Tab-separated table of C-alpha atoms in Angstrom:
chain	number	residue	atom	x	y	z
A	1	MET	CA	18.515	-14.116	8.886
A	2	SER	CA	21.178	-16.275	7.257
A	3	GLY	CA	21.886	-16.045	3.555
A	4	GLU	CA	19.023	-17.105	1.305
A	5	THR	CA	18.381	-17.128	-2.424
A	6	LEU	CA	15.367	-16.174	-4.501
A	7	PRO	CA	14.705	-19.769	-5.694
A	8	ALA	CA	14.864	-21.030	-2.110
A	9	LEU	CA	12.476	-18.274	-1.002
A	10	LEU	CA	9.996	-19.127	-3.784
A	11	ALA	CA	10.077	-22.803	-2.791
A	12	ARG	CA	9.520	-21.904	0.858
A	13	ARG	CA	6.557	-19.692	0.027
A	14	ALA	CA	5.054	-22.379	-2.242
A	15	GLY	CA	5.126	-24.624	0.832
A	16	ASP	CA	3.922	-22.336	3.620
A	17	SER	CA	1.804	-19.783	1.713
A	18	ALA	CA	0.681	-21.756	-1.345
A	19	ALA	CA	-2.868	-20.351	-1.633
A	20	ILE	CA	-1.980	-16.748	-0.750
A	21	ASP	CA	-1.819	-14.312	-3.657
A	22	ALA	CA	1.765	-13.291	-4.370
A	23	VAL	CA	0.892	-10.570	-6.884
A	24	VAL	CA	-2.363	-9.128	-8.244
A	25	ASP	CA	-2.893	-6.678	-11.093
A	26	HIS	CA	-6.101	-5.455	-12.749
A	27	ASP	CA	-6.322	-8.462	-15.043
A	28	GLY	CA	-4.868	-11.370	-13.127
A	29	ARG	CA	-3.281	-12.868	-10.045
A	30	LEU	CA	-0.631	-15.416	-9.133
A	31	ASP	CA	-0.747	-17.248	-5.805
A	32	TYR	CA	2.546	-18.476	-4.376
A	33	ALA	CA	2.128	-22.060	-5.574
A	34	THR	CA	1.312	-20.876	-9.104
A	35	LEU	CA	4.155	-18.337	-9.112
A	36	ASP	CA	6.612	-21.084	-8.175
A	37	THR	CA	5.299	-23.505	-10.819
A	38	ARG	CA	4.887	-21.020	-13.656
A	39	SER	CA	8.208	-19.263	-13.038
A	40	ALA	CA	9.895	-22.693	-13.163
A	41	GLU	CA	8.158	-23.387	-16.499
A	42	ARG	CA	9.155	-19.981	-17.882
A	43	ALA	CA	12.713	-20.528	-16.626
A	44	ALA	CA	12.955	-23.831	-18.505
A	45	TRP	CA	11.772	-22.111	-21.685
A	46	LEU	CA	14.346	-19.329	-21.253
A	47	VAL	CA	17.096	-21.902	-20.695
A	48	ALA	CA	16.045	-23.619	-23.939
A	49	CYS	CA	16.400	-20.210	-25.645
A	50	GLY	CA	20.004	-19.884	-24.493
A	51	ILE	CA	19.696	-17.895	-21.237
A	52	ASN	CA	21.979	-19.249	-18.532
A	53	ARG	CA	23.254	-18.421	-15.071
A	54	ASP	CA	25.548	-15.429	-14.590
A	55	GLN	CA	24.189	-13.783	-17.743
A	56	ARG	CA	22.721	-10.301	-17.380
A	57	VAL	CA	19.165	-10.078	-18.712
A	58	GLY	CA	17.234	-6.845	-19.134
A	59	LEU	CA	13.508	-6.718	-18.361
A	60	LEU	CA	11.676	-3.841	-20.059
A	61	MET	CA	8.023	-4.233	-19.153
A	62	GLU	CA	5.104	-2.528	-17.419
A	63	ASN	CA	4.009	-3.466	-13.871
A	64	GLY	CA	1.928	-6.603	-13.590
A	65	CYS	CA	1.926	-10.349	-13.016
A	66	GLU	CA	3.928	-10.904	-16.208
A	67	TRP	CA	6.753	-8.661	-14.955
A	68	VAL	CA	6.931	-10.631	-11.701
A	69	LEU	CA	6.773	-13.993	-13.501
A	70	ASN	CA	9.699	-13.143	-15.789
A	71	ALA	CA	11.773	-11.589	-13.004
A	72	CYS	CA	11.369	-14.665	-10.808
A	73	ALA	CA	12.133	-16.994	-13.729
A	74	LEU	CA	15.416	-15.201	-14.400
A	75	MET	CA	16.530	-14.937	-10.786
A	76	ARG	CA	15.711	-18.583	-10.045
A	77	ILE	CA	18.190	-19.858	-12.695
A	78	GLY	CA	20.991	-17.570	-11.495
A	79	ALA	CA	20.737	-15.012	-14.296
A	80	THR	CA	21.189	-11.416	-13.140
A	81	LEU	CA	17.969	-9.411	-13.513
A	82	VAL	CA	18.380	-5.886	-14.916
A	83	PRO	CA	15.057	-4.005	-14.534
A	84	LEU	CA	14.753	-1.251	-17.157
A	85	SER	CA	12.486	1.771	-17.069
A	86	THR	CA	9.665	2.045	-19.609
A	87	LEU	CA	10.265	5.813	-19.421
A	88	LEU	CA	13.709	5.588	-21.019
A	89	ARG	CA	14.132	7.028	-24.478
A	90	ALA	CA	16.223	5.015	-26.945
A	91	PRO	CA	19.636	6.646	-26.221
A	92	GLU	CA	19.095	6.296	-22.438
A	93	LEU	CA	18.088	2.654	-22.788
A	94	GLU	CA	21.076	1.914	-24.991
A	95	ALA	CA	23.402	3.497	-22.414
A	96	GLN	CA	22.040	1.317	-19.605
A	97	LEU	CA	22.138	-1.863	-21.696
A	98	ALA	CA	25.785	-1.126	-22.520
A	99	LEU	CA	26.814	-0.200	-18.978
A	100	ALA	CA	25.267	-3.341	-17.480
A	101	GLY	CA	26.582	-5.582	-20.276
A	102	VAL	CA	23.095	-6.977	-20.913
A	103	ARG	CA	23.243	-10.178	-22.995
A	104	HIS	CA	19.509	-10.794	-23.477
A	105	LEU	CA	16.542	-8.417	-23.372
A	106	ILE	CA	12.940	-9.336	-22.534
A	107	ALA	CA	10.636	-6.526	-23.593
A	108	THR	CA	6.977	-5.620	-23.858
A	109	ASP	CA	5.799	-5.052	-27.429
A	110	SER	CA	4.228	-1.687	-26.574
A	111	PHE	CA	3.152	0.355	-23.560
A	112	ARG	CA	1.400	3.706	-23.436
A	113	ASP	CA	2.727	5.779	-26.340
A	114	ARG	CA	5.768	3.588	-27.000
A	115	HIS	CA	5.924	0.851	-29.629
A	116	TYR	CA	9.131	-0.890	-28.618
A	117	ARG	CA	8.952	-3.672	-31.158
A	118	ALA	CA	8.523	-1.210	-34.021
A	119	GLU	CA	11.373	0.924	-32.642
A	120	HIS	CA	13.576	-2.154	-32.486
A	121	ALA	CA	12.700	-3.180	-36.050
A	122	ALA	CA	13.681	0.305	-37.195
A	123	GLY	CA	16.998	0.059	-35.376
A	124	GLU	CA	16.040	2.804	-32.916
A	125	LEU	CA	15.558	0.829	-29.697
A	126	ALA	CA	18.949	-0.848	-29.473
A	127	ASN	CA	21.765	-0.281	-31.949
A	128	ARG	CA	23.605	-3.605	-32.058
A	129	GLU	CA	26.799	-1.907	-33.240
A	130	HIS	CA	26.933	-0.083	-29.914
A	131	LEU	CA	25.847	-3.146	-27.907
A	132	PRO	CA	28.267	-5.984	-28.668
A	133	SER	CA	27.135	-7.963	-25.616
A	134	LEU	CA	23.444	-8.026	-26.618
A	135	VAL	CA	22.683	-11.224	-28.539
A	136	SER	CA	18.895	-11.622	-28.382
A	137	VAL	CA	15.598	-9.840	-27.743
A	138	PHE	CA	12.473	-11.689	-26.587
A	139	TRP	CA	9.045	-10.050	-26.949
A	140	LYS	CA	6.277	-10.357	-24.362
A	141	SER	CA	3.752	-11.549	-26.951
A	142	GLU	CA	5.958	-14.492	-27.920
A	143	LEU	CA	7.191	-15.702	-24.520
A	144	GLY	CA	6.581	-19.384	-23.909
A	145	ALA	CA	6.466	-21.793	-20.997
A	146	GLY	CA	7.733	-25.289	-20.469
A	147	SER	CA	10.283	-27.209	-22.490
A	148	ASP	CA	11.605	-30.709	-22.975
A	149	ALA	CA	12.689	-32.840	-20.057
A	150	GLU	CA	16.364	-32.035	-20.587
A	151	ASN	CA	15.862	-28.254	-20.264
A	152	ARG	CA	13.495	-28.660	-17.319
A	153	ALA	CA	16.152	-30.698	-15.568
A	154	LEU	CA	18.839	-28.160	-16.453
A	155	SER	CA	16.667	-25.311	-15.160
A	156	ALA	CA	16.078	-27.161	-11.881
A	157	ALA	CA	19.805	-27.837	-11.551
A	158	LEU	CA	20.579	-24.168	-12.134
A	159	SER	CA	18.090	-23.173	-9.406
A	160	ALA	CA	19.720	-25.590	-6.986
A	161	SER	CA	23.147	-24.157	-7.795
A	162	VAL	CA	22.295	-20.516	-6.940
A	163	ARG	CA	24.164	-19.300	-3.859
A	164	PRO	CA	23.576	-16.260	-1.600
A	165	ALA	CA	26.814	-14.671	-2.889
A	166	ASP	CA	25.630	-14.788	-6.523
A	167	ASP	CA	24.470	-11.589	-8.211
A	168	MET	CA	20.677	-11.315	-8.184
A	169	ALA	CA	19.924	-7.916	-9.764
A	170	ILE	CA	21.428	-4.745	-11.169
A	171	ILE	CA	19.144	-1.836	-10.341
A	172	PHE	CA	19.672	1.555	-11.904
A	173	THR	CA	19.336	4.590	-9.681
A	174	SER	CA	16.679	7.132	-10.608
A	175	GLY	CA	18.059	10.354	-9.142
A	176	SER	CA	16.884	13.811	-10.193
A	177	SER	CA	20.339	14.739	-11.491
A	178	GLY	CA	23.447	12.966	-12.725
A	179	ILE	CA	23.916	9.762	-14.722
A	180	PRO	CA	22.088	6.679	-13.318
A	181	LYS	CA	24.353	4.064	-11.734
A	182	GLY	CA	23.927	0.309	-12.133
A	183	VAL	CA	23.911	-0.985	-8.555
A	184	ILE	CA	24.732	-4.696	-8.126
A	185	HIS	CA	22.999	-6.726	-5.392
A	186	THR	CA	23.526	-10.363	-4.443
A	187	HIS	CA	20.753	-12.776	-3.452
A	188	GLY	CA	21.861	-12.984	0.170
A	189	GLY	CA	22.571	-9.286	0.633
A	190	ALA	CA	19.342	-8.112	-1.011
A	191	LEU	CA	17.000	-10.523	0.757
A	192	ARG	CA	18.705	-9.946	4.102
A	193	ALA	CA	18.606	-6.138	3.715
A	194	ASN	CA	14.909	-6.245	2.873
A	195	ALA	CA	14.017	-8.612	5.710
A	196	ALA	CA	15.875	-6.450	8.248
A	197	GLY	CA	13.241	-3.714	8.011
A	198	LEU	CA	10.030	-5.711	7.502
A	199	GLU	CA	8.880	-5.501	11.112
A	200	LEU	CA	9.405	-1.738	11.401
A	201	ARG	CA	7.719	-1.292	8.020
A	202	CYS	CA	4.748	-3.258	9.407
A	203	ILE	CA	4.635	-5.734	6.499
A	204	GLU	CA	3.404	-9.119	7.710
A	205	ALA	CA	2.320	-12.452	6.278
A	206	GLY	CA	-1.119	-12.129	4.684
A	207	ASP	CA	-0.926	-8.355	4.202
A	208	ARG	CA	-2.204	-6.928	0.938
A	209	LEU	CA	0.284	-4.207	0.080
A	210	TYR	CA	-0.505	-1.576	-2.552
A	211	LEU	CA	2.562	0.139	-3.926
A	212	PRO	CA	2.161	2.282	-7.062
A	213	MET	CA	5.855	2.619	-7.816
A	214	PRO	CA	7.188	0.954	-10.976
A	215	LEU	CA	8.807	-2.432	-10.437
A	216	PHE	CA	11.851	-1.271	-12.421
A	217	TRP	CA	12.765	1.137	-9.601
A	218	ALA	CA	14.091	0.200	-6.181
A	219	GLY	CA	10.871	1.520	-4.614
A	220	GLY	CA	8.705	-0.978	-6.485
A	221	PHE	CA	11.089	-3.913	-6.786
A	222	CYS	CA	12.737	-3.798	-3.355
A	223	GLY	CA	10.053	-2.084	-1.272
A	224	GLY	CA	7.156	-3.807	-3.024
A	225	LEU	CA	7.834	-7.158	-4.687
A	226	VAL	CA	10.701	-8.435	-2.545
A	227	SER	CA	8.964	-7.214	0.631
A	228	ALA	CA	5.872	-9.224	-0.305
A	229	LEU	CA	7.915	-12.349	-1.109
A	230	ASN	CA	9.961	-12.060	2.082
A	231	ALA	CA	6.893	-11.582	4.297
A	232	GLY	CA	4.489	-13.937	2.542
A	233	ALA	CA	2.275	-10.958	1.702
A	234	THR	CA	0.467	-9.902	-1.478
A	235	LEU	CA	1.653	-7.146	-3.802
A	236	LEU	CA	-1.144	-5.139	-5.443
A	237	THR	CA	0.257	-3.385	-8.493
A	238	GLU	CA	-0.927	-1.310	-11.459
A	239	ALA	CA	0.604	-0.639	-14.860
A	240	SER	CA	-1.123	2.755	-14.921
A	241	ALA	CA	-2.899	4.479	-12.050
A	242	ARG	CA	-6.063	6.564	-12.407
A	243	PRO	CA	-7.927	7.616	-9.242
A	244	GLU	CA	-11.304	6.009	-9.947
A	245	GLN	CA	-9.641	2.828	-11.246
A	246	THR	CA	-7.248	2.638	-8.288
A	247	LEU	CA	-10.001	3.126	-5.716
A	248	ALA	CA	-12.070	0.323	-7.270
A	249	PHE	CA	-8.953	-1.915	-7.324
A	250	LEU	CA	-8.125	-1.230	-3.663
A	251	LYS	CA	-11.705	-1.959	-2.623
A	252	ARG	CA	-11.935	-5.155	-4.690
A	253	GLU	CA	-8.616	-6.488	-3.394
A	254	ARG	CA	-9.212	-5.572	0.269
A	255	VAL	CA	-6.011	-3.561	0.637
A	256	THR	CA	-4.427	-3.565	4.120
A	257	LEU	CA	-1.367	-1.349	3.520
A	258	PHE	CA	-1.109	1.678	1.243
A	259	ARG	CA	2.448	2.834	0.656
A	260	GLY	CA	4.052	5.024	-1.954
A	261	TRP	CA	3.506	8.635	-2.921
A	262	PRO	CA	1.726	11.025	-0.493
A	263	ASP	CA	0.580	13.051	-3.517
A	264	GLN	CA	-1.347	10.068	-4.865
A	265	ALA	CA	-2.899	9.259	-1.479
A	266	ALA	CA	-4.098	12.861	-1.110
A	267	GLN	CA	-5.504	12.777	-4.649
A	268	LEU	CA	-7.422	9.575	-3.911
A	269	ALA	CA	-8.802	10.921	-0.620
A	270	ALA	CA	-10.101	14.016	-2.432
A	271	HIS	CA	-11.764	12.020	-5.229
A	272	PRO	CA	-15.614	11.910	-5.318
A	273	ASP	CA	-15.505	8.086	-5.366
A	274	PHE	CA	-13.519	7.866	-2.115
A	275	ARG	CA	-15.385	6.208	0.763
A	276	GLN	CA	-13.460	5.748	4.014
A	277	GLU	CA	-15.561	2.752	5.022
A	278	GLU	CA	-14.721	0.915	1.789
A	279	LEU	CA	-11.050	0.869	2.791
A	280	ALA	CA	-11.706	-0.086	6.404
A	281	GLY	CA	-9.077	-2.828	6.226
A	282	LEU	CA	-6.208	-0.338	5.973
A	283	LYS	CA	-3.764	-0.761	8.846
A	284	PRO	CA	-2.104	2.067	10.762
A	285	GLY	CA	1.182	2.800	9.054
A	286	SER	CA	-0.553	3.349	5.730
A	287	LEU	CA	-0.374	6.895	4.372
A	288	ASP	CA	-2.371	9.272	6.587
A	289	ALA	CA	-4.537	10.771	3.838
A	290	LEU	CA	-6.471	7.495	3.466
A	291	LEU	CA	-6.800	6.720	7.191
A	292	PRO	CA	-9.500	7.965	9.596
A	293	PRO	CA	-8.428	11.167	11.398
A	294	HIS	CA	-7.993	9.403	14.752
A	295	GLN	CA	-5.255	7.245	13.193
A	296	HIS	CA	-3.250	10.157	11.771
A	297	SER	CA	0.243	10.766	13.056
A	298	ALA	CA	1.294	13.923	14.872
A	299	PRO	CA	3.132	16.410	12.578
A	300	GLY	CA	6.718	15.305	12.015
A	301	ARG	CA	6.439	12.374	14.409
A	302	ARG	CA	6.432	9.498	11.928
A	303	ALA	CA	9.852	8.547	10.640
A	304	SER	CA	10.578	9.367	7.016
A	305	LEU	CA	12.094	6.053	5.973
A	306	PHE	CA	15.599	6.593	4.665
A	307	GLY	CA	17.130	4.391	2.016
A	308	MET	CA	18.536	4.238	-1.476
A	309	THR	CA	19.128	1.834	-4.319
A	310	GLU	CA	22.501	0.951	-2.761
A	311	THR	CA	20.798	-0.265	0.435
A	312	PHE	CA	18.095	-2.171	-1.491
A	313	GLY	CA	15.408	0.188	-0.265
A	314	PRO	CA	14.872	1.506	3.267
A	315	CYS	CA	17.773	1.001	5.682
A	316	CYS	CA	16.730	3.351	8.467
A	317	GLY	CA	13.390	3.867	10.197
A	318	TYR	CA	11.038	3.515	13.154
A	319	PRO	CA	7.782	1.535	13.485
A	320	MET	CA	5.571	3.056	10.798
A	321	ASN	CA	2.450	2.702	12.947
A	322	GLU	CA	3.934	4.631	15.892
A	323	ASP	CA	4.806	8.254	16.551
A	324	MET	CA	8.423	8.805	17.498
A	325	PRO	CA	9.255	10.561	20.769
A	326	GLU	CA	8.677	14.320	20.526
A	327	ASP	CA	12.404	15.074	20.705
A	328	LYS	CA	12.986	12.882	17.621
A	329	ALA	CA	10.440	14.663	15.406
A	330	GLY	CA	11.713	15.103	11.868
A	331	SER	CA	14.177	12.218	12.033
A	332	CYS	CA	14.393	9.133	9.818
A	333	GLY	CA	14.664	6.776	12.784
A	334	ARG	CA	17.598	4.458	13.400
A	335	PRO	CA	19.503	2.107	11.060
A	336	PHE	CA	18.207	-1.422	10.508
A	337	PRO	CA	20.416	-4.375	11.497
A	338	GLY	CA	23.227	-5.000	9.034
A	339	ILE	CA	23.913	-1.316	8.286
A	340	GLU	CA	26.236	1.126	10.066
A	341	LEU	CA	26.047	4.897	9.608
A	342	ARG	CA	28.540	7.634	10.311
A	343	VAL	CA	28.788	11.363	9.503
A	344	VAL	CA	32.125	12.830	8.400
A	345	ASP	CA	33.552	16.181	7.466
A	346	PRO	CA	33.087	16.497	3.671
A	347	GLU	CA	36.660	17.713	3.179
A	348	SER	CA	38.792	15.895	5.741
A	349	ALA	CA	36.614	12.746	6.069
A	350	ALA	CA	37.115	12.942	9.857
A	351	GLU	CA	34.159	11.500	11.777
A	352	LEU	CA	32.001	14.212	13.332
A	353	PRO	CA	30.441	14.179	16.804
A	354	PRO	CA	26.679	13.648	17.334
A	355	GLY	CA	24.632	16.658	16.262
A	356	ASP	CA	27.059	17.943	13.617
A	357	THR	CA	25.969	17.997	9.972
A	358	GLY	CA	28.253	16.393	7.419
A	359	ALA	CA	28.585	13.777	4.697
A	360	LEU	CA	26.783	10.489	5.368
A	361	GLN	CA	28.647	7.205	4.916
A	362	LEU	CA	27.328	3.645	5.172
A	363	ARG	CA	28.879	0.245	5.792
A	364	GLY	CA	27.628	-3.276	6.457
A	365	ARG	CA	26.815	-6.751	5.190
A	366	ASN	CA	23.469	-5.629	3.768
A	367	LEU	CA	24.969	-3.038	1.443
A	368	PHE	CA	25.262	-3.521	-2.327
A	369	ARG	CA	28.178	-5.476	-3.834
A	370	GLY	CA	29.384	-2.868	-6.323
A	371	ILE	CA	28.557	-0.529	-9.202
A	372	CYS	CA	28.760	-1.413	-12.886
A	373	GLY	CA	31.989	-0.185	-14.437
A	374	GLN	CA	33.626	0.800	-11.147
A	375	GLU	CA	36.496	-0.786	-9.257
A	376	ARG	CA	35.819	-1.524	-5.610
A	377	GLU	CA	38.263	1.182	-4.494
A	378	GLU	CA	36.308	3.724	-6.564
A	379	THR	CA	33.169	2.828	-4.610
A	380	PHE	CA	34.264	1.948	-1.068
A	381	SER	CA	36.946	3.237	1.266
A	382	ALA	CA	39.728	0.890	2.354
A	383	ASP	CA	37.731	0.012	5.498
A	384	GLY	CA	34.463	-0.542	3.626
A	385	TRP	CA	32.589	2.779	3.937
A	386	TYR	CA	30.409	4.040	1.072
A	387	ALA	CA	29.945	7.780	0.553
A	388	SER	CA	26.221	8.200	-0.127
A	389	GLY	CA	26.350	11.831	-1.267
A	390	ASP	CA	23.858	12.782	1.439
A	391	LEU	CA	24.152	15.471	4.086
A	392	ALA	CA	22.925	14.343	7.484
A	393	ARG	CA	23.435	14.375	11.207
A	394	LEU	CA	23.176	11.660	13.855
A	395	ASP	CA	22.060	12.409	17.386
A	396	SER	CA	23.514	10.764	20.485
A	397	ASP	CA	20.826	8.036	20.335
A	398	GLY	CA	21.680	7.100	16.757
A	399	PHE	CA	18.645	8.746	15.124
A	400	LEU	CA	19.363	9.985	11.611
A	401	TYR	CA	18.309	13.426	10.374
A	402	HIS	CA	18.556	13.801	6.617
A	403	VAL	CA	19.512	17.355	5.677
A	404	GLY	CA	19.896	17.116	1.897
A	405	ARG	CA	22.373	16.193	-0.795
A	406	LEU	CA	25.956	17.371	-0.967
A	407	ASP	CA	25.300	18.645	-4.473
A	408	GLU	CA	22.247	20.591	-3.206
A	409	MET	CA	24.118	22.502	-0.524
A	410	ILE	CA	23.916	26.228	-1.227
A	411	LYS	CA	26.581	28.770	-0.350
A	412	PHE	CA	24.386	31.790	0.365
A	413	ARG	CA	26.339	34.942	1.176
A	414	GLY	CA	29.195	32.743	2.357
A	415	VAL	CA	27.049	30.490	4.591
A	416	SER	CA	26.078	26.859	3.891
A	417	ILE	CA	22.305	26.457	3.512
A	418	PHE	CA	20.313	23.279	2.917
A	419	PRO	CA	16.994	23.754	1.058
A	420	THR	CA	15.494	20.616	2.599
A	421	GLU	CA	16.095	21.991	6.101
A	422	ILE	CA	14.168	25.164	5.243
A	423	ALA	CA	11.363	23.186	3.584
A	424	ALA	CA	11.040	20.960	6.671
A	425	ALA	CA	10.821	24.018	8.922
A	426	ILE	CA	8.060	25.502	6.738
A	427	GLU	CA	6.050	22.269	6.836
A	428	ALA	CA	6.512	22.018	10.605
A	429	CYS	CA	4.595	25.270	11.048
A	430	GLY	CA	1.396	23.313	10.377
A	431	SER	CA	-0.325	25.521	7.803
A	432	VAL	CA	1.633	24.147	4.836
A	433	GLU	CA	1.233	20.644	3.442
A	434	ARG	CA	4.312	20.668	1.181
A	435	ALA	CA	7.196	23.075	0.649
A	436	PHE	CA	9.970	23.263	-1.946
A	437	VAL	CA	12.938	25.615	-1.608
A	438	SER	CA	15.660	26.852	-3.942
A	439	GLU	CA	18.180	29.661	-4.351
A	440	LEU	CA	17.510	32.314	-7.017
A	441	GLN	CA	19.105	35.388	-8.487
A	442	ILE	CA	16.605	38.266	-8.631
A	443	ALA	CA	17.791	41.571	-10.091
A	444	GLY	CA	21.332	40.274	-9.690
A	445	GLU	CA	20.903	39.591	-5.971
A	446	PRO	CA	20.784	36.105	-4.393
A	447	CYS	CA	17.665	35.146	-2.474
A	448	ILE	CA	15.932	32.101	-1.011
A	449	ALA	CA	12.606	31.257	-2.674
A	450	ALA	CA	9.880	28.797	-1.673
A	451	ALA	CA	6.935	27.160	-3.423
A	452	ILE	CA	4.284	26.043	-0.927
A	453	LEU	CA	0.987	24.159	-0.952
A	454	PRO	CA	-1.235	25.363	1.932
A	455	ALA	CA	-2.975	22.708	4.004
A	456	GLN	CA	-6.178	24.811	3.874
A	457	PRO	CA	-5.948	27.091	0.814
A	458	GLY	CA	-9.028	29.087	1.706
A	459	ASN	CA	-7.765	29.867	5.182
A	460	PHE	CA	-4.068	30.578	4.636
A	461	ASP	CA	-2.173	33.622	5.857
A	462	LEU	CA	1.340	33.978	4.394
A	463	ALA	CA	2.279	36.756	6.828
A	464	GLU	CA	1.393	34.516	9.762
A	465	LEU	CA	3.513	31.704	8.297
A	466	GLN	CA	6.460	34.084	7.907
A	467	ASP	CA	6.122	35.155	11.545
A	468	GLN	CA	6.152	31.524	12.715
A	469	LEU	CA	9.097	30.667	10.503
A	470	ALA	CA	11.132	33.563	11.884
A	471	LYS	CA	10.956	31.809	15.268
A	472	ARG	CA	12.344	28.581	13.806
A	473	LEU	CA	15.084	29.692	11.411
A	474	SER	CA	17.988	32.104	11.396
A	475	SER	CA	17.226	35.275	9.473
A	476	PHE	CA	19.612	34.420	6.610
A	477	LYS	CA	17.624	31.204	5.939
A	478	LEU	CA	14.228	32.907	5.602
A	479	PRO	CA	12.730	32.886	2.081
A	480	SER	CA	12.184	36.326	0.619
A	481	SER	CA	10.265	35.139	-2.451
A	482	TRP	CA	7.148	32.940	-2.238
A	483	ARG	CA	4.910	31.110	-4.685
A	484	VAL	CA	1.635	29.729	-3.275
A	485	LEU	CA	0.491	26.661	-5.216
A	486	SER	CA	-3.116	25.657	-5.760
A	487	SER	CA	-2.133	22.000	-6.303
A	488	LEU	CA	0.960	19.827	-6.539
A	489	GLU	CA	0.270	19.399	-10.244
A	490	GLU	CA	1.812	22.847	-10.756
A	491	LEU	CA	5.208	21.434	-9.809
A	492	PRO	CA	7.478	20.436	-12.706
A	493	ARG	CA	8.677	16.834	-12.545
A	494	THR	CA	11.232	14.646	-14.254
A	495	PRO	CA	10.132	11.504	-16.142
A	496	THR	CA	10.824	9.548	-12.925
A	497	GLY	CA	8.289	11.617	-10.972
A	498	LYS	CA	10.818	13.592	-8.927
A	499	ILE	CA	10.877	17.364	-8.718
A	500	ASP	CA	12.707	18.892	-11.689
A	501	LYS	CA	15.005	21.254	-9.818
A	502	ALA	CA	16.016	23.382	-12.794
A	503	ALA	CA	12.378	23.817	-13.842
A	504	LEU	CA	11.427	24.566	-10.223
A	505	ARG	CA	13.893	27.446	-10.186
A	506	THR	CA	12.306	28.782	-13.375
A	507	LEU	CA	8.865	28.509	-11.757
A	508	LEU	CA	10.072	30.329	-8.650
A	509	GLN	CA	11.825	32.958	-10.736
A	510	ALA	CA	8.408	33.925	-12.109
A	511	ALA	CA	6.880	34.282	-8.624
A	512	PRO	CA	5.832	37.777	-7.523
């Protein structure tokens, strides 16, 4: 796929997929023709308000058609979209606005327990003294559409001037530790990276893709919205998800692909309102919990898509509706076109042979352009490699096995241990649905501890699991402290929905 731009993609979809829904929420829908027309009208209004190309514009809003409309309006005039999390507290938001150099902010008046407009009026949302680049805030309730002929013409000219090399979006990472980074993607790089994996991710024209992840994260924006636009599919999205509401939404909108969080899929499948036949349109490659048993994958045989904000979503995988060969179980598949992977020694940076675990590096035309506030040499090596911070290994066929994060590696009695490797081994035994592993100090002695959710709680034998695990792992990797969970709701999470590792250690510390 040659370089493309978001305005060109919208125009193409308005021509070949005009009547197909682009995005649907609980209260409305936009087909591709309407999205193209209304985003052009909104763009003209924003231009009349002083927003121009190459300016960075924050979007602080809940999932829905309005989020998509504003995002497309900004990207089509060459402004750089900066999606912002509705979970951010005022100091966190201020830090991201400052780091990205946001000039204009488009924000929802209120969402859930937050009253952003009132916070802003009180000087709590964004302190202008700390944000010299921020010149205006536009509120969702006051956004307009259309403008005079001069601004409509200027907006159209700006759309025509956007080039694949222009910055399209700055997406903040949402890791479970560390300070979020503002990752810069161009139109050409982002759209090309997303398109490279569409076939393996089984997203096709006419699909109706449900993805619960927020659009301000890479998972929702890259994996959801841009995937739908690139494929000519429909994105089904919710501002807030409740099981009975979600099930009714999926039924009403004839969902064909369910992607996102396994926890949510399992919760929906266990709900009294769940009826398998009412979701009969779901394609293989959707999450197993919602599919008929005969369509379930063999344990460990479906690739765990690997990607990150820097790769604009997944960059490594295998057809999501197929089991991988048995000898590739547990892998993430192979890299998509446009991305190279290599594994190096964390200290010497020497490339390691297939099968050795080390630090993962990435390179290629589909990678991000840069990181806010960093020089290129701070981000990439002289020959273009990016250190992802992941621990991994590559086999001789190029299949990637993700082992963990460099900052998660544990030195246990002088030996390197990776909690994710132990958790994967526990889950591979078959009697455990999910496992979470950490190092603890108990009575002054180090130990490995695990929190586990049995697949069948009423028929679970911990001693039997320990016997099976002893056949899979070296003795020094075996957990000596266990906590059996009754549900995943017992697990502590960060505001972004990831496991809170510090709180997990506290939970495990209290285990018998």
